[in-house]
XYZ file of C-alpha atoms in Angstrom:
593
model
C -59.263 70.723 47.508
C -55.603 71.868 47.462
C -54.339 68.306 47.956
C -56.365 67.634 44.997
C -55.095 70.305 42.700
C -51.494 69.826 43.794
C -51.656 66.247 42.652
C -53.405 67.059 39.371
C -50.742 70.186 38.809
C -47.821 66.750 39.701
C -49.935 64.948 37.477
C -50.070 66.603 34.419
C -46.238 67.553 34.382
C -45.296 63.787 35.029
C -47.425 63.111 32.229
C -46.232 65.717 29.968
C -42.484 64.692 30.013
C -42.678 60.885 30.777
C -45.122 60.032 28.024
C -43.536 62.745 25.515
C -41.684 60.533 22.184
C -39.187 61.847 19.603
C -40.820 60.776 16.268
C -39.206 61.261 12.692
C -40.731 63.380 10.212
C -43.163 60.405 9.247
C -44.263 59.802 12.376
C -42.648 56.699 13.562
C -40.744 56.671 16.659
C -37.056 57.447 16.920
C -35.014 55.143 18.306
C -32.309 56.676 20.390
C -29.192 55.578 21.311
C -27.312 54.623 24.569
C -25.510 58.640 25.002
C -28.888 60.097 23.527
C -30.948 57.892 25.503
C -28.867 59.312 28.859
C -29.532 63.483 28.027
C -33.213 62.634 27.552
C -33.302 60.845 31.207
C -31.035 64.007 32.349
C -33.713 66.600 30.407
C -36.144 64.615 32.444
C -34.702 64.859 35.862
C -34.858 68.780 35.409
C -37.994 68.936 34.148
C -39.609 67.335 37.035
C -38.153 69.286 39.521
C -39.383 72.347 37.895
C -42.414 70.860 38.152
C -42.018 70.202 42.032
C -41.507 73.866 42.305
C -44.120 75.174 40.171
C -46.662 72.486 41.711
C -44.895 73.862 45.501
C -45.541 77.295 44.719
C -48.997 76.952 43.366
C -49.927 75.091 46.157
C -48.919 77.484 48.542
C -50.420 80.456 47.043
C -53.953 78.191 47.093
C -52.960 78.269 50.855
C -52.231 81.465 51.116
C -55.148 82.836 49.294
C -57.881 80.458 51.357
C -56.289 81.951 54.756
C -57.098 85.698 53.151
C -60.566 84.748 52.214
C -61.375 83.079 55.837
C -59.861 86.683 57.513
C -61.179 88.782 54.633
C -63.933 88.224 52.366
C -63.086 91.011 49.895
C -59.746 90.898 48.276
C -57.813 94.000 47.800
C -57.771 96.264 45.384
C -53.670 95.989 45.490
C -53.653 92.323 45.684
C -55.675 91.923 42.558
C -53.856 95.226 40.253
C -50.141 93.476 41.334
C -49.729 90.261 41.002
C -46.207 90.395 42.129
C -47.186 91.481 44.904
C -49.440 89.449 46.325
C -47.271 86.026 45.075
C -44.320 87.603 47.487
C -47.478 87.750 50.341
C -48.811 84.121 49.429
C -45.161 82.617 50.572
C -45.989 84.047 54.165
C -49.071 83.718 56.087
C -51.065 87.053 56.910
C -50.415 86.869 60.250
C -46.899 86.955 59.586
C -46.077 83.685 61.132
C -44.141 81.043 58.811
C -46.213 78.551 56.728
C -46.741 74.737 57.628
C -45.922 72.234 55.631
C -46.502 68.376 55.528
C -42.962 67.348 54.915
C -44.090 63.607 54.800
C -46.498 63.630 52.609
C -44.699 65.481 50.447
C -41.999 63.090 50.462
C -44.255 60.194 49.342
C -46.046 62.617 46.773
C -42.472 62.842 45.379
C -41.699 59.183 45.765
C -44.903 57.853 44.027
C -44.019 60.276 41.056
C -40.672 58.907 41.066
C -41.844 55.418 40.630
C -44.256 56.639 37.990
C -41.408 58.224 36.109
C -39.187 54.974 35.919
C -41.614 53.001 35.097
C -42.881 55.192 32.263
C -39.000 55.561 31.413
C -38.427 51.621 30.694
C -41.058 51.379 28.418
C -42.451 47.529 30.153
C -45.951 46.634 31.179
C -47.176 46.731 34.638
C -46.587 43.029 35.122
C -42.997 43.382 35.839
C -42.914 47.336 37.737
C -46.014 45.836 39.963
C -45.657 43.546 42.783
C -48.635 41.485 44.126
C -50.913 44.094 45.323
C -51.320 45.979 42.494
C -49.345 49.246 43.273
C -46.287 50.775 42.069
C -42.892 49.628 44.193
C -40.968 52.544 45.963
C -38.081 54.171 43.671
C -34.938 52.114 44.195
C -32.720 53.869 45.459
C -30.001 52.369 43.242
C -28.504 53.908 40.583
C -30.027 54.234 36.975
C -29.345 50.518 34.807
C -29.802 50.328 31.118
C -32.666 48.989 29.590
C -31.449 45.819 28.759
C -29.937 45.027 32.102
C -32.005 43.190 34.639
C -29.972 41.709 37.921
C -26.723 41.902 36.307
C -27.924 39.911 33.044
C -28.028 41.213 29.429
C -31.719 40.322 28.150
C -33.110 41.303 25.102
C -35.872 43.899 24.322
C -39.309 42.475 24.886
C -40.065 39.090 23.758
C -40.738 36.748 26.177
C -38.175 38.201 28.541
C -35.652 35.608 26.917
C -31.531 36.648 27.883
C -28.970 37.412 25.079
C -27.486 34.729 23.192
C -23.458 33.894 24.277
C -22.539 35.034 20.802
C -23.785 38.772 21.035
C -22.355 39.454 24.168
C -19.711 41.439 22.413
C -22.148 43.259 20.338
C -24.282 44.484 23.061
C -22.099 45.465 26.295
C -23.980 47.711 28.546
C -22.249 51.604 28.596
C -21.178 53.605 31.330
C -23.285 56.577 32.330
C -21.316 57.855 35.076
C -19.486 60.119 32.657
C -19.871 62.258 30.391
C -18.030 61.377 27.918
C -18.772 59.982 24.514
C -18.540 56.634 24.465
C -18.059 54.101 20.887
C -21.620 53.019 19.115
C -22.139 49.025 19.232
C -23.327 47.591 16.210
C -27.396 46.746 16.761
C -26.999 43.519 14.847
C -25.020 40.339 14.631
C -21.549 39.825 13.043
C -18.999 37.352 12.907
C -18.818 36.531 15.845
C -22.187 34.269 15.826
C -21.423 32.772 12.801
C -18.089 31.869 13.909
C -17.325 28.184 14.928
C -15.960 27.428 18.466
C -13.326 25.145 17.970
C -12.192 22.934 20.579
C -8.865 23.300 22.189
C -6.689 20.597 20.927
C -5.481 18.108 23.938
C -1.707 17.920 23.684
C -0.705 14.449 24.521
C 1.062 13.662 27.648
C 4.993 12.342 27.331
C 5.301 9.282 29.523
C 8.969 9.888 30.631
C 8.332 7.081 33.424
C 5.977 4.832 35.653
C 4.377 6.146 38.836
C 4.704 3.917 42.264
C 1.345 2.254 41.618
C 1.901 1.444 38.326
C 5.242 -0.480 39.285
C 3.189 -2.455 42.103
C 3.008 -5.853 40.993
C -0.215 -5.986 43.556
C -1.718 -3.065 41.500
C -0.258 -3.628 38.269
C -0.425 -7.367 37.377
C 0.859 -6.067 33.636
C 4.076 -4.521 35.167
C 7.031 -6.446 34.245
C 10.224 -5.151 36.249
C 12.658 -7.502 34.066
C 11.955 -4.626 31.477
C 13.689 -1.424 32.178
C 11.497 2.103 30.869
C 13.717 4.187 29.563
C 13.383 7.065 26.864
C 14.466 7.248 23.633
C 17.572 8.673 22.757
C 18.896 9.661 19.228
C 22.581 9.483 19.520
C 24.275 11.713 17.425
C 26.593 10.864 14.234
C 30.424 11.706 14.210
C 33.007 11.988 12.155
C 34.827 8.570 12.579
C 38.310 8.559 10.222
C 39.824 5.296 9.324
C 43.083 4.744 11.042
C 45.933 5.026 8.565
C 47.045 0.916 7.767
C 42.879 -0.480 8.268
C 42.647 -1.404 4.561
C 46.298 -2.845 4.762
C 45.644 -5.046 7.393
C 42.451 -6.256 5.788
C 43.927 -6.774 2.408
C 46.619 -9.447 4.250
C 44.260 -10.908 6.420
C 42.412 -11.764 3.302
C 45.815 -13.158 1.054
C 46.621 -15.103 4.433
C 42.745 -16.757 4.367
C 43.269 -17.048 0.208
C 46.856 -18.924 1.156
C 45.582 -21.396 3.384
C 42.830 -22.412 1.536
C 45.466 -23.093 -1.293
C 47.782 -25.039 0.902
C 45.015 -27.034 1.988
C 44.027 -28.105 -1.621
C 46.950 -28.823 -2.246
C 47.354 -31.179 0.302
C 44.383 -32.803 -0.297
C 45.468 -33.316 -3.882
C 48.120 -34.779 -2.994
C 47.072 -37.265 -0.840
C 44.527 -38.454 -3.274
C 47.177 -39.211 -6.091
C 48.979 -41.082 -3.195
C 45.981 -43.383 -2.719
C 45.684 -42.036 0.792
C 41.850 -41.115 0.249
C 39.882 -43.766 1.865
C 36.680 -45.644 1.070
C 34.161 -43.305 3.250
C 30.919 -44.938 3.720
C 27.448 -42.974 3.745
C 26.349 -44.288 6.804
C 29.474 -42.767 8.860
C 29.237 -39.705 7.060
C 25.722 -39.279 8.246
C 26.555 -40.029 11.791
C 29.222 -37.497 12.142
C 27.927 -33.837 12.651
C 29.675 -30.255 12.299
C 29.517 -28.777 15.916
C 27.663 -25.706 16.144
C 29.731 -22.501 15.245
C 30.785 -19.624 17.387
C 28.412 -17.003 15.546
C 25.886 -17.939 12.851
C 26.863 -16.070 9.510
C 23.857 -13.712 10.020
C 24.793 -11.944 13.054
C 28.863 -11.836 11.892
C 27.891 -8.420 10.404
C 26.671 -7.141 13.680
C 29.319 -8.112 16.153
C 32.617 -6.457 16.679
C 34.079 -9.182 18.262
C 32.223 -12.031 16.288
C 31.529 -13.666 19.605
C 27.735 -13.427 21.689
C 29.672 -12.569 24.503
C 29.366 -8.979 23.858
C 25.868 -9.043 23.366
C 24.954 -6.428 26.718
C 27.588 -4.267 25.467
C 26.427 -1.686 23.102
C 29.487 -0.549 22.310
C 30.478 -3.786 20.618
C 27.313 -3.947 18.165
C 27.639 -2.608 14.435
C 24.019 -1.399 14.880
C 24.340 2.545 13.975
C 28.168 2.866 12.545
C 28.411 3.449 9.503
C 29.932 0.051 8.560
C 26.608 -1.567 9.580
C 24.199 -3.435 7.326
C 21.615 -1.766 8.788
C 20.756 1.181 6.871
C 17.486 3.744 6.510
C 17.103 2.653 3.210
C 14.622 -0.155 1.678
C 15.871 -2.733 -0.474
C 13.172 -3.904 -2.940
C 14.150 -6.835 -4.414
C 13.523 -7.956 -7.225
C 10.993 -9.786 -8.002
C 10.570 -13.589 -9.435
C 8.244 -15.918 -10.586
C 7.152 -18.969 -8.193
C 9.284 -22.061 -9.488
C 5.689 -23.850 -9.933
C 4.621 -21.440 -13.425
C 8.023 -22.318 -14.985
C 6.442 -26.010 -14.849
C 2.738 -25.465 -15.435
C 1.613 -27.974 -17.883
C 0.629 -26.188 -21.201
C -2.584 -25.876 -22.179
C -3.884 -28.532 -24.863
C -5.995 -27.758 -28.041
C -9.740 -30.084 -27.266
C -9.982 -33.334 -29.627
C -11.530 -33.232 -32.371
C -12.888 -36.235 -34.051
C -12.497 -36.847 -37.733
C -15.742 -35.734 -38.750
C -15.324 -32.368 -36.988
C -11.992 -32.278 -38.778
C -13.592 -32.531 -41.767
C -16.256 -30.091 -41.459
C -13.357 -27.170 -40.257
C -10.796 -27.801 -43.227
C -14.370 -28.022 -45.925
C -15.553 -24.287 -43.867
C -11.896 -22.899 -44.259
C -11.664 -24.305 -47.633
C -14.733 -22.432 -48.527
C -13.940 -19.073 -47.036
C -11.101 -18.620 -49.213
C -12.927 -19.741 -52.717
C -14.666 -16.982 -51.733
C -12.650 -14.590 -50.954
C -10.720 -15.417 -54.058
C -13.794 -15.149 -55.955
C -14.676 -11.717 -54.875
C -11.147 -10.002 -55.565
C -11.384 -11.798 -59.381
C -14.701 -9.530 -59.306
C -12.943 -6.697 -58.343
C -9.888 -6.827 -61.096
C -7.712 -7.555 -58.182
C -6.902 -11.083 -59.245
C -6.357 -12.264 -63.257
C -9.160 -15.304 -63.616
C -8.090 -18.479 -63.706
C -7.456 -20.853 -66.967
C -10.277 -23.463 -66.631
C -9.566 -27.033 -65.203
C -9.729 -29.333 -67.564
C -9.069 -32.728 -67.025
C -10.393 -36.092 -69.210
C -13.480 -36.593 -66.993
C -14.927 -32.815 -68.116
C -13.352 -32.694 -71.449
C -16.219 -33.307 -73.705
C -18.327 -30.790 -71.497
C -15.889 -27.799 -71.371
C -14.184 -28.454 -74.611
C -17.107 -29.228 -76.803
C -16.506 -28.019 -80.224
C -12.262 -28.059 -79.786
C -12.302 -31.834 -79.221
C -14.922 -32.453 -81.487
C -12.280 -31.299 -84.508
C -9.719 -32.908 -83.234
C -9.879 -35.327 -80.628
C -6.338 -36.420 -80.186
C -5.009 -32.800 -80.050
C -7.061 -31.547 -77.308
C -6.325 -34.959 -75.334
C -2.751 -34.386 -75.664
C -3.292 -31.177 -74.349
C -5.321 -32.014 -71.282
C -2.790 -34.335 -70.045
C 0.169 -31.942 -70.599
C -2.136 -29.368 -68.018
C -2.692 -32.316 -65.528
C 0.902 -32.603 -65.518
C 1.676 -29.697 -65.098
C -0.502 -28.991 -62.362
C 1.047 -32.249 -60.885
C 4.519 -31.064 -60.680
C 3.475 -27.552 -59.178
C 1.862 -29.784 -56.427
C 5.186 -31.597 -56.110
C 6.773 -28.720 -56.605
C 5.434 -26.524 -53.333
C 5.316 -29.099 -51.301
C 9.633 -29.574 -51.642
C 9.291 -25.568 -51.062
C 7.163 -26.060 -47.844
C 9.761 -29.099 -46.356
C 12.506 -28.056 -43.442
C 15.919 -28.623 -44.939
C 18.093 -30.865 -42.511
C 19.356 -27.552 -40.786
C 16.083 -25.752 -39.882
C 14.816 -29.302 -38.548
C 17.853 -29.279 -36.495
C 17.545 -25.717 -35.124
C 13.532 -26.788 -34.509
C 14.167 -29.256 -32.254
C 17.345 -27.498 -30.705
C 14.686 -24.873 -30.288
C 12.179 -26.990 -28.253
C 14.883 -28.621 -26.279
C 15.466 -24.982 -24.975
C 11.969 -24.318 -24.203
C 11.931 -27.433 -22.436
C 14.339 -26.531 -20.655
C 13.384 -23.034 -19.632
C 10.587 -24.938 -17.864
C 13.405 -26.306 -15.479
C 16.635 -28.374 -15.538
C 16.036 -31.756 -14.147
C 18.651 -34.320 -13.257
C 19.276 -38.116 -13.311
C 22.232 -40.529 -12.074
C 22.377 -44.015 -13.392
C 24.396 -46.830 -12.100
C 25.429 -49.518 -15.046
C 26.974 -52.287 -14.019
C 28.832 -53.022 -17.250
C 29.584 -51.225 -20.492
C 31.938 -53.410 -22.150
C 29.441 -54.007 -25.169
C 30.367 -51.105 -27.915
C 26.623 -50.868 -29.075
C 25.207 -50.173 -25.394
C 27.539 -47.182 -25.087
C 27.155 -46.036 -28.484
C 23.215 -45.235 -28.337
C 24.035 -43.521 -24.596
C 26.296 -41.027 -26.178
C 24.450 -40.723 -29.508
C 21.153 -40.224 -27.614
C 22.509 -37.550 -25.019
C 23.790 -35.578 -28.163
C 20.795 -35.767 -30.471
C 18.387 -34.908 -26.995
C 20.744 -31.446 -26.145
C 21.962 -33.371 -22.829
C 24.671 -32.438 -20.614
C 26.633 -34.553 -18.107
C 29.295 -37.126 -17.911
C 29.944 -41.199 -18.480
C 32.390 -42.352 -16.027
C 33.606 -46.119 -17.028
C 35.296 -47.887 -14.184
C 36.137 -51.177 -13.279
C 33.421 -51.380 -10.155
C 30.768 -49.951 -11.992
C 29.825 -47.273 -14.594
C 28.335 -43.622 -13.819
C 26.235 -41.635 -16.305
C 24.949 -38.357 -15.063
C 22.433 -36.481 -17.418
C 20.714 -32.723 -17.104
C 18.308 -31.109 -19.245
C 14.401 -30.605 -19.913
C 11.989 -32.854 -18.480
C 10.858 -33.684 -21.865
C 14.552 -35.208 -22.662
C 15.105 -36.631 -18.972
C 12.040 -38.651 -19.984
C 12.726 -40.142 -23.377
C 16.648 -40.562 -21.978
C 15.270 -42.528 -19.273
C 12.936 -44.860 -21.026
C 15.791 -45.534 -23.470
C 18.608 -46.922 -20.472
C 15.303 -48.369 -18.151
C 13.147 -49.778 -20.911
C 14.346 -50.077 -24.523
C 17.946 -51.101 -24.191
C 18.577 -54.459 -23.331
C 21.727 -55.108 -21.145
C 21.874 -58.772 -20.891
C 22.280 -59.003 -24.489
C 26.061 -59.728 -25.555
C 26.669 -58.928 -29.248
C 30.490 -60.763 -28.857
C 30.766 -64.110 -30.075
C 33.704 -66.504 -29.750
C 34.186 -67.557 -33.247
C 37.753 -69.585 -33.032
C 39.736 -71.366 -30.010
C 42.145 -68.831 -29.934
C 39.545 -66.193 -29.146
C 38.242 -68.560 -25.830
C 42.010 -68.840 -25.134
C 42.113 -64.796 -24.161
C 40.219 -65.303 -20.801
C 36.273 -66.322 -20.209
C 34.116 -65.167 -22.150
C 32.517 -61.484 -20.284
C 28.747 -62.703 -19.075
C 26.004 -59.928 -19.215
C 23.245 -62.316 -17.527
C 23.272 -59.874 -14.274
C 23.642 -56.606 -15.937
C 21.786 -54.039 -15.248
C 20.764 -50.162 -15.320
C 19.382 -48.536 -12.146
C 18.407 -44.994 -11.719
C 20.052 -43.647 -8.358
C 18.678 -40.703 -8.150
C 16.277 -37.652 -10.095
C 15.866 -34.185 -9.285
C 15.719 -30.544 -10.322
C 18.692 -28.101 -10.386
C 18.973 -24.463 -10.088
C 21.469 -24.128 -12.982
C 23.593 -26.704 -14.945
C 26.877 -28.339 -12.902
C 28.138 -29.627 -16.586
C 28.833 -27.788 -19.868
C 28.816 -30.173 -21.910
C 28.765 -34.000 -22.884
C 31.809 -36.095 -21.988
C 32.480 -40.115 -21.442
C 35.670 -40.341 -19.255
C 37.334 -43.789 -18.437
C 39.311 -44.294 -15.044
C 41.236 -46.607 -13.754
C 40.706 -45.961 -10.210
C 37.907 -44.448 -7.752
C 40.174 -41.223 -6.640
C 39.979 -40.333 -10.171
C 36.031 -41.004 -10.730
C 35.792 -38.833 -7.327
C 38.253 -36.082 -9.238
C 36.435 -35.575 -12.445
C 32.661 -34.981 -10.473
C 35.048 -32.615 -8.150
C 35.639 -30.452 -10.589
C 31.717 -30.071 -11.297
C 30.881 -29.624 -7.559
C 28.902 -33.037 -7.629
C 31.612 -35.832 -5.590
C 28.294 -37.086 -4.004
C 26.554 -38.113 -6.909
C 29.873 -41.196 -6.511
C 29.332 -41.898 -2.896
C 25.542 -41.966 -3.702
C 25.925 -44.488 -6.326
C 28.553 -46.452 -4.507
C 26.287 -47.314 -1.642
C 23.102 -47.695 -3.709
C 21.091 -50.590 -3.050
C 17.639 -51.546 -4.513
C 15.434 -53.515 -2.198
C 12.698 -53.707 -5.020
């Protein structure tokens, strides 16, 4: 029976603090924070071990007071009047000896209650304070962990026992309540710091300064090349290089030295050719012989020092980053230009037409503008016409006027028909080219020929001594805007024309086609004439054409027939234009044809 009230007196005061809430003033429950939460837990400790006491004490005076009624059935009148007094007497038996107590069970009694007490404390169901048989564990004996702490891991309240997210981590860190003091609020919901995007640390890239062992074993490596030597790049550094004092001198007389010798070698040259010392060269050697290969090819002279490839491994020797170098950091954008094929596209001809489609366009034109002269007469823009009259429609428009007088209003009509005749006459002189605008017409198209491109041609004539053949080869050349040369000599006769393709092509049917140059105008008309010499036979004369091409720009100014007496001077006078060939070429023509 005392057990039994002991544990309902332990009961009842477990119950009264453990299941005891703060609630607001409308009734819901208070939720308290970390430093709160730790005072309530603290209020708690004391309150149960006033309980232990109170539950001790009452127990004992139960004790006390069954021991009395066993040795005396009647209470005392003392005991019952002072109350103080007999609570002193219950902590000692009547016999004076000292109490017994169960110390063990005791101890559980206050371990269950313990248990109880945390588990009523953490606020979770039975299913994770129980173990499998049902009854409450033993109090650990660790110290106290928060709430949301279970084996060292932050887990959330409730739920489906599910851990903290990564993100609030920093919003819910689990406090300290080993002392007292007050310690910073966390924020009970999620910032920033969730929201916030992890960003991946950026992989800095590796400098390859060299090559490891196995990367240089050509058994490893079949890529590795050891003719090529690894080596970083260096950025060498820019001085301040002065020009020693006499560079520009020595330039400037290296150059009048070059510009003397060249001089003294014309000169020479010219010399021997007025001295007849200039040889008959033949193609066919010429071609043979070949220019040996020179030291340095004119593109690498501006990188070389010593305008020789033997200095090619030495670095020192290459114009590559001085400042005299060609190569620069800028870009050169040239310029541009069109291909040399749209210069010479053939231009785009109108469709034919036949004659009765020619006559249905002028009939639709002519029509238009009757009618739009019509409708500015209706407008007042344009004074009406006097009416045509003309002897066919005389009777019909003139009725009454020639009925009077016949011959008058005949008279009359053909005065107006003559008129109108002579105004015909009359714009059509206004509409015709004088002789100068025809001539700057066709100079005009000559040039836009020969925009198009400037085509050449070399003839070989094998005799010119008839006046009429060389008259309509100049005259021609001038009236077609030609430029070149006719070079009469006693081997054979050069004419070299340049212009459009339109005048290359009537100049060439007129020396290959239209003249004739077996004709001979001369006659012999007396004895003394045949007495002169034989008579100059024109059966085996003929025009060839050598050769035809296109030039980049014009090698004559103008037009000019030259007679020599020799082939140095033929050879001087195409010098002079930068075209000797065109003689050699001509010289050794033959046509297998």
């Amino acid at each position: 029976m005392v057990t039994d009230s002991r544990k309902r007196a332990l009961d009842e005061a477990v119950e009264s603090v453990s299941m005891k809430k703060q609630k607001a003033p409308d009734g819901s429950p208070v939720s308290s924070s970390p430093s709160s939460h730790a005072n309530d837990i603290l209020a708690k400790a004391k309150a149960i071990a006033r309980a232990k006491a109170a539950a001790a004490a009452k127990a004992m005076a139960e004790k006390q007071a069954q021991s009395r009624a066993t040795a005396s059935p009647t209470p005392s009148r003392s005991a019952s009047n002072t109350p103080t007094s007999t609570t002193r007497e219950a902590s000692a038996p009547a016999d004076g000896s000292k109490p017994v107590i169960n110390t063990k069970e005791l101890l559980a009694q206050i371990a269950e209650r313990k248990a109880r007490i945390a588990a009523a404390t953490t606020g979770r169901g039975g299913a994770s304070s129980q173990n499998g048989s049902g009854r409450p564990p033993p109090a650990p004996s660790t110290p106290f962990r928060h709430p949301m702490l279970d084996d060292g891991e932050l887990k959330a309240r409730g739920g489906l026992n599910v851990g903290v997210h990564p993100a609030l981590l920093n919003d819910a860190q689990p406090v300290s309540f080993g002392s007292n003091k007050r310690q910073p609020m966390n924020p009970k919901f999620a910032t920033t710091v969730a929201n916030a995007k992890k960003l991946a640390p950026k992989k800095q890239l590796e400098i390859l300064t060299g090559l490891s062992e196995d990367e240089m074993d050509p058994t490893k490596n079949p890529y590795f090349d050891p003719d090529l030597e690894v080596r970083p790049k260096e950025r060498n550094r820019r001085t301040l290089d002065f020009n020693a004092k006499g560079k520009y001198i020595e330039l400037a007389n290296e150059l009048r030295t070059q510009a003397r010798l060249e001089e003294l070698k014309k000169r020479i040259q010219e010399s021997s050719k007025k001295a007849g010392l200039d040889e008959e060269l033949d193609l066919a050697d010429m071609a043979m012989k070949r220019e040996p290969p020179p030291d340095v090819e004119w593109w690498d002279q501006p990188l070389l020092t010593n305008k020789t490839y033997d200095s090619l491994d030495d670095e020192s020797q290459l114009k590559l980053d001085s400042l005299d170098s060609v190569i620069t950091i800028y870009v050169q954008h040239p310029i541009p230009i069109n291909a040399p094929w749209e210069k010479n596209a053939p231009v785009v001809k109108p469709p034919y037409l036949t004659k009765k489609e020619l006559k249905r366009i002028r009939k639709t034109e002519r029509a238009e503008r009757h009618k739009d002269q019509q409708d500015r007469i209706r407008l007042g823009l344009d004074p009406a016409p006097p009416p045509k009259v003309k002897l066919s429609n005389l009777m019909s428009v003139l009725t009454n006027e020639a009925i009077k007088d016949p011959t008058l209003v005949e008279a009359r009509v053909r005065r107006e028909m003559e008129e109108r005749r002579q105004k015909h006459l009359q714009d059509n002189l206004d509409r015709k080219l004088t002789p100068e605008q025809k001539h700057e017409k066709l100079k005009e198209k000559l040039e836009q020929d020969e925009r198009r491109g400037i085509i050449s041609a070399v003839f070989r004539i094998g005799n010119l001594a008839n006046p009429q053949h060389s008259y309509k080869i100049n005259v021609n050349a001038r009236e077609l805007d030609l430029k070149g040369v006719t070079i009469v000599n006693p081997k054979f006769n050069l004419v070299v024309v340049e212009g459009g393709s339109r005048a290359i092509k009537l100049y060439k049917k007129l020396l290959l086609n239209r003249i004739d140059w077996a004709h001979n105008t001369r006659k012999i008309s007396s004895p003394n004439d045949a007495s002169n010499g034989p008579a100059t036979t024109f059966s085996d004369n003929k025009c060839e054409l050598v050769w035809e091409g296109e030039l980049k720009q014009h090698q004559f100014k103008r037009w000019n027939v030259r007679t020599t007496e020799n082939e140095a001077e033929a050879r001087e006078i195409l010098e002079r234009s930068q075209v000797p060939h065109y003689w050699n070429l001509a010289k050794n023509w033959k046509n297998d044809l």
